[in-house]
Short mmCIF file of N, CA, C and O in Angstrom, two decimals:
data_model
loop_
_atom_site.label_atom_id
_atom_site.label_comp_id
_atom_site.label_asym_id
_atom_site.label_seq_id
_atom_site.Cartn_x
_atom_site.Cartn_y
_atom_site.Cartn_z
N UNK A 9 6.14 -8.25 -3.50
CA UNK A 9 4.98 -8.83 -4.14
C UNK A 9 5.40 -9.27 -5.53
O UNK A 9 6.24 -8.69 -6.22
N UNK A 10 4.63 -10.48 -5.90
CA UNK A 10 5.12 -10.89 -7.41
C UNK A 10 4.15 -10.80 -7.97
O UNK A 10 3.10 -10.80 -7.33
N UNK A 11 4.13 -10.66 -9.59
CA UNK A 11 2.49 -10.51 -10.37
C UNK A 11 3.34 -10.59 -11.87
O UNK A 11 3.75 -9.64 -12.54
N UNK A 12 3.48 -12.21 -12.16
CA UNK A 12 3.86 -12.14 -13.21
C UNK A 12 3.32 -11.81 -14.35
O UNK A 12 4.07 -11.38 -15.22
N UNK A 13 1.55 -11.96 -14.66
CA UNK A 13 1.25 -11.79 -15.87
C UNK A 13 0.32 -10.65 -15.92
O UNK A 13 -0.64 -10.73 -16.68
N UNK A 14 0.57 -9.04 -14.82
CA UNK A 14 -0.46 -8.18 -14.98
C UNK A 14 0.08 -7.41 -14.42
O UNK A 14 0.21 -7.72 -13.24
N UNK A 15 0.63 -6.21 -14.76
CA UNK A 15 1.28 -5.15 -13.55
C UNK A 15 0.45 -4.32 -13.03
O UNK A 15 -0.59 -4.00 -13.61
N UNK A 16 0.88 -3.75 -11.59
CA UNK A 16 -0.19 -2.80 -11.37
C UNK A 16 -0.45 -1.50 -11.88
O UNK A 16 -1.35 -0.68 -11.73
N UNK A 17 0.55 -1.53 -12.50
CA UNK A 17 0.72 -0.06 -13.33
C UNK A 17 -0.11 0.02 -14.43
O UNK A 17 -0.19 1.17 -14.85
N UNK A 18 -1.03 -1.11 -15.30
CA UNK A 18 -1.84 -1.50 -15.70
C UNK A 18 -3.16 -0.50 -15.51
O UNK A 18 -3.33 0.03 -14.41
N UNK A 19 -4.20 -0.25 -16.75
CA UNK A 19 -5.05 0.41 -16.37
C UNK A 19 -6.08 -0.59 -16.35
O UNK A 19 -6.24 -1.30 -17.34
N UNK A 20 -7.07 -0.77 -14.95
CA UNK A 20 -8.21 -1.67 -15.23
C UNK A 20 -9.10 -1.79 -16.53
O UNK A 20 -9.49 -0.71 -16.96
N UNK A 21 -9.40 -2.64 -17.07
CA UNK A 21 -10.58 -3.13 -17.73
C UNK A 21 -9.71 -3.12 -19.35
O UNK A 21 -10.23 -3.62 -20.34
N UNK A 22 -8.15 -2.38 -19.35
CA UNK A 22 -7.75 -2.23 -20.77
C UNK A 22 -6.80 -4.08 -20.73
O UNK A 22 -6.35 -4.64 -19.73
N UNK A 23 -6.78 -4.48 -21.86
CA UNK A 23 -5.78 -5.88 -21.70
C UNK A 23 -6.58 -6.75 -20.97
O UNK A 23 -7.74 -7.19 -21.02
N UNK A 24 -5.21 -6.89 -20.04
CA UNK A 24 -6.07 -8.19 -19.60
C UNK A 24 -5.70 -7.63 -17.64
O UNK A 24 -5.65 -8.30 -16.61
N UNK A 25 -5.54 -6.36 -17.88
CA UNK A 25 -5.56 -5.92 -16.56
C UNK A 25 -7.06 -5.35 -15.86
O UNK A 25 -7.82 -4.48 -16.26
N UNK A 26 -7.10 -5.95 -15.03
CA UNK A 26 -8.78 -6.34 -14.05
C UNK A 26 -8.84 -5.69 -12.28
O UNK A 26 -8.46 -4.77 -11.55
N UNK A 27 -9.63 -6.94 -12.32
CA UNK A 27 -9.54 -7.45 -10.84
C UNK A 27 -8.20 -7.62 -9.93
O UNK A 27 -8.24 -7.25 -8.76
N UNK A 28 -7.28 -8.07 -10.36
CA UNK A 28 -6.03 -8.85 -9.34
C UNK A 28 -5.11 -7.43 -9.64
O UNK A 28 -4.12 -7.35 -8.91
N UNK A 29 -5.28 -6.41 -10.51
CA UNK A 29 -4.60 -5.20 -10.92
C UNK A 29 -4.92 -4.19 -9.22
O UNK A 29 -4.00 -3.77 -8.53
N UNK A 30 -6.15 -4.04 -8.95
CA UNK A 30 -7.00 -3.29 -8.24
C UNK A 30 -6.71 -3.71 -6.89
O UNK A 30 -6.19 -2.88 -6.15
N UNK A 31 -7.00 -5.13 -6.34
CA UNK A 31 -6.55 -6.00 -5.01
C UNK A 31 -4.50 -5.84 -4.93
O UNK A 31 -4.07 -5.63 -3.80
N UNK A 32 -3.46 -5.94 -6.07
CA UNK A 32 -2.44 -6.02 -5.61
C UNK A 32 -2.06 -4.25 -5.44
O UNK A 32 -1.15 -3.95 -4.67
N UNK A 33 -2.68 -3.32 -6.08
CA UNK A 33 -2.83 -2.41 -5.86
C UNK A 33 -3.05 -1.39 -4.23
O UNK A 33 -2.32 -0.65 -3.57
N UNK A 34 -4.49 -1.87 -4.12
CA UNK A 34 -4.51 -2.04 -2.77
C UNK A 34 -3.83 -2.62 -1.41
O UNK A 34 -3.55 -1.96 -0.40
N UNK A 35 -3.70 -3.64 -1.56
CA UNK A 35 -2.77 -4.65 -1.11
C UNK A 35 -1.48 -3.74 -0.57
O UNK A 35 -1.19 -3.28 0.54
N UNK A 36 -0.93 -3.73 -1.69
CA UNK A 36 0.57 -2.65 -1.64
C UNK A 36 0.32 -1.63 -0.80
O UNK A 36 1.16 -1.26 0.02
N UNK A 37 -1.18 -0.92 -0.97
CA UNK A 37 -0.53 0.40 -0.47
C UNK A 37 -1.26 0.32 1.12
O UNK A 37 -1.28 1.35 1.79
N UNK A 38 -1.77 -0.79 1.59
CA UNK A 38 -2.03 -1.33 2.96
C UNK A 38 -0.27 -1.41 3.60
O UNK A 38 0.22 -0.97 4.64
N UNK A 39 0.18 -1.99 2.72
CA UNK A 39 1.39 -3.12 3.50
C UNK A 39 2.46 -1.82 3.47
O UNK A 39 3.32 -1.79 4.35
N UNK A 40 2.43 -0.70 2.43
CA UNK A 40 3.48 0.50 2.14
C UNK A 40 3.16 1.14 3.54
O UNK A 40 4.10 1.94 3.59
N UNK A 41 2.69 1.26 4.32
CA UNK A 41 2.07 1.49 5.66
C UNK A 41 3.04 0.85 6.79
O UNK A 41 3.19 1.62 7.73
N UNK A 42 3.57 -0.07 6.87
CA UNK A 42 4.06 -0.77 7.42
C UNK A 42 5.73 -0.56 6.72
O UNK A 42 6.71 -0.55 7.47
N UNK A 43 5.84 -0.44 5.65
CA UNK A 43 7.33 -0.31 5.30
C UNK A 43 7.34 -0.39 4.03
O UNK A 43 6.18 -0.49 3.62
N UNK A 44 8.76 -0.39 2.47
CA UNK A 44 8.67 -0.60 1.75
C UNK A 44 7.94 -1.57 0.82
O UNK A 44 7.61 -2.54 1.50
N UNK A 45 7.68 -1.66 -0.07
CA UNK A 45 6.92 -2.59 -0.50
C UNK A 45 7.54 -2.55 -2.42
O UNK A 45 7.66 -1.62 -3.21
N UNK A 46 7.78 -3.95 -2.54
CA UNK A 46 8.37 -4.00 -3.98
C UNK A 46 7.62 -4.51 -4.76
O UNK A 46 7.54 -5.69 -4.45
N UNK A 47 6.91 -4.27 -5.72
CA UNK A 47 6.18 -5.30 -7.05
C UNK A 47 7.03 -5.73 -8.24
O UNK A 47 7.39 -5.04 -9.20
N UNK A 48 7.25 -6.82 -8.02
CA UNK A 48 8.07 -7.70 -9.41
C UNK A 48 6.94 -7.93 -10.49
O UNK A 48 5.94 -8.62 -10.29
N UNK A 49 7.25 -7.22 -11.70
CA UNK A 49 5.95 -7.57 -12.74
C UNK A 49 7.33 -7.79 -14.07
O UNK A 49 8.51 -7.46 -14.21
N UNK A 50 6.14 -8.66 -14.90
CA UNK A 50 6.94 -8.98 -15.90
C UNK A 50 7.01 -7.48 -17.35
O UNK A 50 6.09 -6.97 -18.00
N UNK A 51 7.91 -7.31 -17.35
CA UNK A 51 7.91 -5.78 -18.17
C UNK A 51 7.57 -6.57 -19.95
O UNK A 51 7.96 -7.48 -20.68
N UNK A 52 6.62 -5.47 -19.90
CA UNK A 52 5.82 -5.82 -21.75
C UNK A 52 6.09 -4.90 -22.48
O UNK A 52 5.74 -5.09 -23.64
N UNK A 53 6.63 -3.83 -22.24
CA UNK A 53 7.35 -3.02 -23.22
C UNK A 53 8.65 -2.45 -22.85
O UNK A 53 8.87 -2.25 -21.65
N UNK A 54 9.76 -2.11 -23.96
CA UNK A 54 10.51 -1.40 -23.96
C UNK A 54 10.85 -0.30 -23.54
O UNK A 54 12.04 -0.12 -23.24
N UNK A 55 10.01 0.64 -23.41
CA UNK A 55 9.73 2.02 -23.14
C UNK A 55 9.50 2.42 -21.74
O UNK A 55 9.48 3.54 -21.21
N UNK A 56 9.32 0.96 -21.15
CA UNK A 56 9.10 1.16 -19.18
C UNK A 56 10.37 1.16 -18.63
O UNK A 56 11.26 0.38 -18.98
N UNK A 57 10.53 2.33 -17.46
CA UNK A 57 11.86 2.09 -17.40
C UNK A 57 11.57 1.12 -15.93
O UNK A 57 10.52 1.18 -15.30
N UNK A 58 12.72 0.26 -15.56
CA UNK A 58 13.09 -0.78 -15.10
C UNK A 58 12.47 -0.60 -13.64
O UNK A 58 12.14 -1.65 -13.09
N UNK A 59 12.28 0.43 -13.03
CA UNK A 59 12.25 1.04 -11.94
C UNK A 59 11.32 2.22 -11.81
O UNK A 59 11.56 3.41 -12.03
N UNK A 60 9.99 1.53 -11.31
CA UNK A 60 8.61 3.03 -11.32
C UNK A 60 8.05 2.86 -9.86
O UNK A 60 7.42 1.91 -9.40
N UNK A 61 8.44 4.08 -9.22
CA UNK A 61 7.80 4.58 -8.13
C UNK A 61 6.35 4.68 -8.07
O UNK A 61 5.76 5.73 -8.34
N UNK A 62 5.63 3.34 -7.62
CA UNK A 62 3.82 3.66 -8.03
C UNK A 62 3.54 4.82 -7.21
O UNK A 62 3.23 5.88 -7.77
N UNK A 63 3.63 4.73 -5.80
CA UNK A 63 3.41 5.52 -4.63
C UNK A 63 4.41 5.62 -3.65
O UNK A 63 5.38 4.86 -3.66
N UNK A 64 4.21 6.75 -2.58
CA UNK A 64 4.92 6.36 -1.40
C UNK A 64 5.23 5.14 -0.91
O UNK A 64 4.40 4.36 -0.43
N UNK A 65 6.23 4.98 -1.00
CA UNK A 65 6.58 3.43 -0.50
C UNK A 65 6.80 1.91 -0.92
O UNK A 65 7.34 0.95 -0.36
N UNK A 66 5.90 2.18 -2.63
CA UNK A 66 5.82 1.18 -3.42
C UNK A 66 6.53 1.44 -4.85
O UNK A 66 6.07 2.24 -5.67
N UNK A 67 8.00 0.47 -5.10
CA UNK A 67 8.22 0.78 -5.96
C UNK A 67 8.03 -0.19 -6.85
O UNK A 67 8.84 -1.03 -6.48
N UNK A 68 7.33 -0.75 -8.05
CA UNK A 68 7.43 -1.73 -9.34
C UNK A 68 8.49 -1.60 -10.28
O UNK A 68 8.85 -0.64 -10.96
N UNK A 69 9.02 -2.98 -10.15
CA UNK A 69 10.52 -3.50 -10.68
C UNK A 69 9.57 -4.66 -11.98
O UNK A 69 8.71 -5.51 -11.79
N UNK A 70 10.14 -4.24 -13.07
CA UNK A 70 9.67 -4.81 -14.18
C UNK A 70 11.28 -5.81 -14.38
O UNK A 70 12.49 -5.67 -14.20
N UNK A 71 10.48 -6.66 -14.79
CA UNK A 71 11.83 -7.87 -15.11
C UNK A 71 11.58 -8.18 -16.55
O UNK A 71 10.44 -8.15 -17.02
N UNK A 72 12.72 -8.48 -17.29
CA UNK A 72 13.11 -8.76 -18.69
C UNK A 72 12.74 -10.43 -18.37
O UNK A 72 13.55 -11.12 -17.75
N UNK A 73 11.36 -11.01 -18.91
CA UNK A 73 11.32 -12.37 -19.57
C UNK A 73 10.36 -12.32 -20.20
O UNK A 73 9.21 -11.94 -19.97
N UNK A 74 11.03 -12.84 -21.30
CA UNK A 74 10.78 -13.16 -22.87
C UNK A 74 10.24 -12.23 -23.82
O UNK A 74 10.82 -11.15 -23.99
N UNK A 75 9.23 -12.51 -24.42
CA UNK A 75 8.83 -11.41 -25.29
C UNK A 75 8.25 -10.30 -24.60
O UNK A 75 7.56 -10.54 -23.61
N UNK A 76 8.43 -9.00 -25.01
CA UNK A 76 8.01 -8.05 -24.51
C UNK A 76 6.51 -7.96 -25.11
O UNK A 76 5.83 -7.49 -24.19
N UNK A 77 5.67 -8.19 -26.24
CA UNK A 77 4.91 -7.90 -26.45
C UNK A 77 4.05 -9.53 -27.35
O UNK A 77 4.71 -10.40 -27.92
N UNK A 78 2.72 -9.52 -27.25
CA UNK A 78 2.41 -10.62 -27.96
C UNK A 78 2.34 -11.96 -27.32
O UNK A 78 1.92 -12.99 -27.86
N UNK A 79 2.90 -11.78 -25.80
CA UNK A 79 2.64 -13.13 -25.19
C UNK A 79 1.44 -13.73 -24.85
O UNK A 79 0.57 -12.87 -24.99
N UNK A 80 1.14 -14.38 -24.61
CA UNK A 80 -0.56 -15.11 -24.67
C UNK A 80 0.12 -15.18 -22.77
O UNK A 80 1.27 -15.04 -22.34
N UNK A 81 -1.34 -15.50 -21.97
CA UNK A 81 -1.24 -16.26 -20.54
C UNK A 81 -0.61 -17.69 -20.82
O UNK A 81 0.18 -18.15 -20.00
N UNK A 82 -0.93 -18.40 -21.96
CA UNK A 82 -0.79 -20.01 -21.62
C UNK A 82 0.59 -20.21 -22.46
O UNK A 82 0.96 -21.28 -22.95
N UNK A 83 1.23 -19.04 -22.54
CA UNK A 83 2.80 -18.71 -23.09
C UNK A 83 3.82 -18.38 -21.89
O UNK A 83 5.02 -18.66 -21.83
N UNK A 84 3.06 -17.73 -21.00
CA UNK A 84 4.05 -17.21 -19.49
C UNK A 84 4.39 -18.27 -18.97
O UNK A 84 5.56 -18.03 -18.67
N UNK A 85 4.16 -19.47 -18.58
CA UNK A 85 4.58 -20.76 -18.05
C UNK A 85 6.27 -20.98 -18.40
O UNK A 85 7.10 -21.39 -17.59
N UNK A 86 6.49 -20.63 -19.62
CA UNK A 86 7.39 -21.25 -20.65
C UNK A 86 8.73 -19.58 -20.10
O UNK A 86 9.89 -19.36 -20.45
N UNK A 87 8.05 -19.04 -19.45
CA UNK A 87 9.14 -17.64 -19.05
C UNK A 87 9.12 -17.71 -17.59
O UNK A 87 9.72 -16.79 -17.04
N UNK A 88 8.46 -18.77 -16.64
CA UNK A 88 8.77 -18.32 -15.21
C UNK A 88 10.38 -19.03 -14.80
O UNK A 88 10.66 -19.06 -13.60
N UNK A 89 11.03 -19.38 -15.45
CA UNK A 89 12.62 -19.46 -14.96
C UNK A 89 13.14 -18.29 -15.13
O UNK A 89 13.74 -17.83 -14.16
N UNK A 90 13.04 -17.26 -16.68
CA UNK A 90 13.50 -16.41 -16.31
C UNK A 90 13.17 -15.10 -15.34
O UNK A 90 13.89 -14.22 -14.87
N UNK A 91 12.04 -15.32 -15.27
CA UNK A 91 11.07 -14.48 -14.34
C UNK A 91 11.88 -14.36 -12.90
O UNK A 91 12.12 -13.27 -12.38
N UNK A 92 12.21 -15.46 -12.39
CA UNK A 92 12.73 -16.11 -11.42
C UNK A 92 14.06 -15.87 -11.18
O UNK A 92 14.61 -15.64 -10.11
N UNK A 93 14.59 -15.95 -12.42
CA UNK A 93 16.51 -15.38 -12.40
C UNK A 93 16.16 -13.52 -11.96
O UNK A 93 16.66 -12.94 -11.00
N UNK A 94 15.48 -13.10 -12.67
CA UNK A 94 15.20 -11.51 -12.82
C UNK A 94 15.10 -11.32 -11.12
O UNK A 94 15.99 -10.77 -10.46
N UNK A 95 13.86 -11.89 -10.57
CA UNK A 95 13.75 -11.56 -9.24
C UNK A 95 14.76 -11.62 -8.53
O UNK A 95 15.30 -10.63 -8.03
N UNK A 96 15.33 -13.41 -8.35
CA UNK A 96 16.36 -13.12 -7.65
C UNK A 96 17.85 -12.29 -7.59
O UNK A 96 18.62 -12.21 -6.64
N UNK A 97 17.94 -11.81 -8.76
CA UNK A 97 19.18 -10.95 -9.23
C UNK A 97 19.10 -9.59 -8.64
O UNK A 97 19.87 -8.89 -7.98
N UNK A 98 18.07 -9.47 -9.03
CA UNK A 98 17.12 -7.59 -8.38
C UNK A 98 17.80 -7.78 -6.39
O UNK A 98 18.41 -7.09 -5.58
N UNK A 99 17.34 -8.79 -6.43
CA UNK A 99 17.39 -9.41 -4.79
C UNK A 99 18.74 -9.24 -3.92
O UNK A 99 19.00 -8.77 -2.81
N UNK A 100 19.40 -9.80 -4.89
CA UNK A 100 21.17 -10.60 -4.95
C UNK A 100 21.88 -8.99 -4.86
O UNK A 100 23.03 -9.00 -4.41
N UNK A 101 21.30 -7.53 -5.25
CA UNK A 101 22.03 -6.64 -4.72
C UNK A 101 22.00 -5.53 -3.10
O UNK A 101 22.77 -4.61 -2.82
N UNK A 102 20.70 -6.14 -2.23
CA UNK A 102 20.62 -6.07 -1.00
C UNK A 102 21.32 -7.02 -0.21
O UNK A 102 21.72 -8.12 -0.61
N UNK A 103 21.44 -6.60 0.83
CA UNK A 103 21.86 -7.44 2.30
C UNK A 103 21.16 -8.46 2.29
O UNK A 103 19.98 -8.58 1.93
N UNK A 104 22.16 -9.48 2.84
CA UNK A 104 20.79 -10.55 3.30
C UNK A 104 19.47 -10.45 3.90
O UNK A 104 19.67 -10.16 5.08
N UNK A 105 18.23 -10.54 3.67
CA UNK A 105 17.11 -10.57 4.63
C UNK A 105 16.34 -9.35 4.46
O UNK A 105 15.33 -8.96 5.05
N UNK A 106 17.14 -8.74 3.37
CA UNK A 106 16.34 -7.24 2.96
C UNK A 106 14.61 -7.67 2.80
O UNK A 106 13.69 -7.00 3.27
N UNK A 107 14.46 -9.02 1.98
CA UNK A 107 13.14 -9.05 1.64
C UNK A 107 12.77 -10.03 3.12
O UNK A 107 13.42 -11.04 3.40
N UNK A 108 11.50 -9.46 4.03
CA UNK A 108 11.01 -10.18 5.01
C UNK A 108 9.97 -11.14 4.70
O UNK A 108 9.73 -12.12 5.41
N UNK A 109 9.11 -10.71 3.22
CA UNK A 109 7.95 -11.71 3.67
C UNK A 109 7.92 -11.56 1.85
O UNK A 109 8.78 -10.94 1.22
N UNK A 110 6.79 -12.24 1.26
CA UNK A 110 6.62 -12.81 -0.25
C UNK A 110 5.03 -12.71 0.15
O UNK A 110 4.39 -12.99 1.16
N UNK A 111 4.67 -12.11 -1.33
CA UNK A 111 3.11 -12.38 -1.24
C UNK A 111 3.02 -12.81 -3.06
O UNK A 111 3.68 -12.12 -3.84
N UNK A 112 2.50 -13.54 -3.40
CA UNK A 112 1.74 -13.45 -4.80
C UNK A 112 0.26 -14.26 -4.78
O UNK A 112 -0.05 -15.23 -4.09
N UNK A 113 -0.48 -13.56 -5.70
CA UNK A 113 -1.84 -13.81 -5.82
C UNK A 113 -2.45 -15.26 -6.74
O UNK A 113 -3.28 -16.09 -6.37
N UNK A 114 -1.90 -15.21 -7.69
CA UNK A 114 -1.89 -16.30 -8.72
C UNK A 114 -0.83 -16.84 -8.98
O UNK A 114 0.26 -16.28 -8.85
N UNK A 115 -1.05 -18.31 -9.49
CA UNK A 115 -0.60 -19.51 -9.33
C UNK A 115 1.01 -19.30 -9.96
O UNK A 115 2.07 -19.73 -9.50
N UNK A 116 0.74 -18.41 -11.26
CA UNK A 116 2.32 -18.44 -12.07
C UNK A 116 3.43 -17.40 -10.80
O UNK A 116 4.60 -17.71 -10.57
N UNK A 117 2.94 -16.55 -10.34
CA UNK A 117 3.50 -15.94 -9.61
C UNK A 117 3.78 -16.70 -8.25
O UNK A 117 4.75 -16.40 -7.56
N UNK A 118 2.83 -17.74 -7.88
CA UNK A 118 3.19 -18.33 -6.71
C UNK A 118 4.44 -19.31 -6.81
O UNK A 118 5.21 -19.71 -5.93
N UNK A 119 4.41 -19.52 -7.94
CA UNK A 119 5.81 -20.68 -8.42
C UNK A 119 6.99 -19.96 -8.15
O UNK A 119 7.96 -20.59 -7.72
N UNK A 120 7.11 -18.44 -8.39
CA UNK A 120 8.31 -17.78 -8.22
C UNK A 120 8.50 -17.81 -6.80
O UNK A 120 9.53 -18.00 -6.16
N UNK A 121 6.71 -17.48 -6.21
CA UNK A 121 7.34 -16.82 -4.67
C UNK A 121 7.62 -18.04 -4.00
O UNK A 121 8.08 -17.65 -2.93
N UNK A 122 7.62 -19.52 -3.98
CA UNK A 122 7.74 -20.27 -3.55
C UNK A 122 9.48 -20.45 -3.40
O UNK A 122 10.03 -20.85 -2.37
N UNK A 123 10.11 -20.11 -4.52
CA UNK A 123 11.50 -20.54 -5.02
C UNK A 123 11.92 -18.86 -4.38
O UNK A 123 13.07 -18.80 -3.94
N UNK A 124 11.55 -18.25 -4.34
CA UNK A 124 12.30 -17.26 -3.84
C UNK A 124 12.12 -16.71 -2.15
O UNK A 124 12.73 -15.85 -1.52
N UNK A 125 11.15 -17.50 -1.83
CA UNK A 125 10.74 -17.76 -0.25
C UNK A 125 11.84 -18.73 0.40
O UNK A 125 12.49 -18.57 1.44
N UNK A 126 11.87 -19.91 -0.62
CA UNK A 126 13.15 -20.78 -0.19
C UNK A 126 14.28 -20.36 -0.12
O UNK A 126 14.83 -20.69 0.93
N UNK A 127 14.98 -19.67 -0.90
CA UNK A 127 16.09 -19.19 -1.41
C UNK A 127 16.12 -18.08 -0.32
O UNK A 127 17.00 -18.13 0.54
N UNK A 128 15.31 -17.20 -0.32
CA UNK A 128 15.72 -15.75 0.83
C UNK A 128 15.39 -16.28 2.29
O UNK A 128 15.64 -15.57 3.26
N UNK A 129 14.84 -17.48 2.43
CA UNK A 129 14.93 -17.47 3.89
C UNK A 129 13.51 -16.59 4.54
O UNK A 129 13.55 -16.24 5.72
N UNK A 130 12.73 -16.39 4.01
CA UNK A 130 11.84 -15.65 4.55
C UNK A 130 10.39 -15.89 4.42
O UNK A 130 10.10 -16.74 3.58
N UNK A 131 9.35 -15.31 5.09
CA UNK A 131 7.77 -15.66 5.55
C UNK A 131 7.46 -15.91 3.85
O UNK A 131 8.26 -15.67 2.94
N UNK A 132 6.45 -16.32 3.73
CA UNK A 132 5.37 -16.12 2.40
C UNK A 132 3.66 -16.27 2.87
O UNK A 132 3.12 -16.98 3.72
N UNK A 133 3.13 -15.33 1.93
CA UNK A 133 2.16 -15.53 2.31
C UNK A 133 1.62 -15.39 0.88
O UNK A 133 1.10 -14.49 0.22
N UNK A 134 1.94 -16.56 0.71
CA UNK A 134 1.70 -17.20 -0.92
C UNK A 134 0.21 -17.66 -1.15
O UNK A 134 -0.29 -18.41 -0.32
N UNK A 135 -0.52 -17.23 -2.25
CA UNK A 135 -1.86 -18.00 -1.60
C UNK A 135 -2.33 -19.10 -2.48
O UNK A 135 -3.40 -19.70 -2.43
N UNK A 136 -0.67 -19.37 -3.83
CA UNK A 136 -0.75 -20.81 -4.12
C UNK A 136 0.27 -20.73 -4.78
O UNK A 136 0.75 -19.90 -5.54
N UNK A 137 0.82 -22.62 -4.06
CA UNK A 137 2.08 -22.44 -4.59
C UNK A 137 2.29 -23.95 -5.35
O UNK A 137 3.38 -24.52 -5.45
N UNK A 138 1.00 -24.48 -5.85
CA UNK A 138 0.91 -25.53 -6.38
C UNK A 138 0.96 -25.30 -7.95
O UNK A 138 0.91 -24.12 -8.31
N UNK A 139 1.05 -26.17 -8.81
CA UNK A 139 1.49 -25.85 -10.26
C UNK A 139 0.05 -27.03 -10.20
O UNK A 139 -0.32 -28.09 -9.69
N UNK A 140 -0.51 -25.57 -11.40
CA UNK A 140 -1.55 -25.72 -11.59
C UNK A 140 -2.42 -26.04 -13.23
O UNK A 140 -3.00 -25.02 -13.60
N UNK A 141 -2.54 -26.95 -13.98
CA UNK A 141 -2.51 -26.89 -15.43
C UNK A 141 -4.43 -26.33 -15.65
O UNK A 141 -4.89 -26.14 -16.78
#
C-alpha cells in the first residue's frame, strides 16, 4: 500500500491525519488476513525508525523524501520522484514478484503506484492514477 502524504501510524483528527488514516488502516488489516501487507508512507520525522510493525502482518516502511517536517500538501508533488526511488529501492531487495498487487487511495500516491505497478510487473488496484491539479 502507498500513502504518501498521511501515515497510518498517524493519530486521527491530530494534523492532517483523518479519514484515509482510518480506511488504509482498515484496509491493511482486511488484506494482513490474506498475507503480508506493506505501507510505504512518507517519514516526517527523524525519530521514526525506518521500519514499524503496525500489526500482525502489517509492516509501515517510512521513506526519506524531502523535508521531514514543515511540508505543506501542495509541496509533496515536488517529492513524488523521490518518494518513488525510496519505494522502489525498499523493493529492489526482494525476489522478483515479492510485491503481488499495489493499492493507493489518493491521487499523489497513485502516481507512485502506477510507476511501480509498471516496473514490478504486478496487479494494482489503484483507485487513481491520473495527475490531478
Amino acid at each position: 500500500m502507498l500513502s504518501v502524504h498521511t501515515s497510518p501510524l498517524d493519530q486521527p483528527g491530530t494534523g492532517d491525519a483523518g479519514g484515509m488514516n482510518v480506511y488504509i488502516v482498515e484496509l491493511a488489516r482486511q488484506l494482513a488476513d490474506r498475507g503480508v501487507v506493506d505501507i510505504f508512507t512518507r517519514a516526517t520525522s527523524g525519530l521514526l525508525p525506518s521500519v514499524v510493525e503496525m500489526a500482525p502482518g502489517i509492516v509501515v516502511r517510512h521513506v526519506f523524501a524531502g523535508p521531514l517536517e514543515g511540508l505543506t500538501k501542495a509541496e509533496l508533488p515536488a517529492q513524488l520522484c523521490t518518494f518513488a526511488r525510496g519505494v522502489l529501492r525498499a523493493e529492489a531487495a526482494y525476489e522478483p514478484g515479492y510485491y503481488d498487487l499495489i493499492h493507493s487511495h489518493y491521487w499523489l500516491s497513485g502516481q507512485v503506484g502506477a510507476l511501480a505497478r509498471d516496473r514490478w510487473g504486478c496487479r494494482s488496484c489503484t483507485r487513481c492514477t491520473r495527475w490531478r491539479r
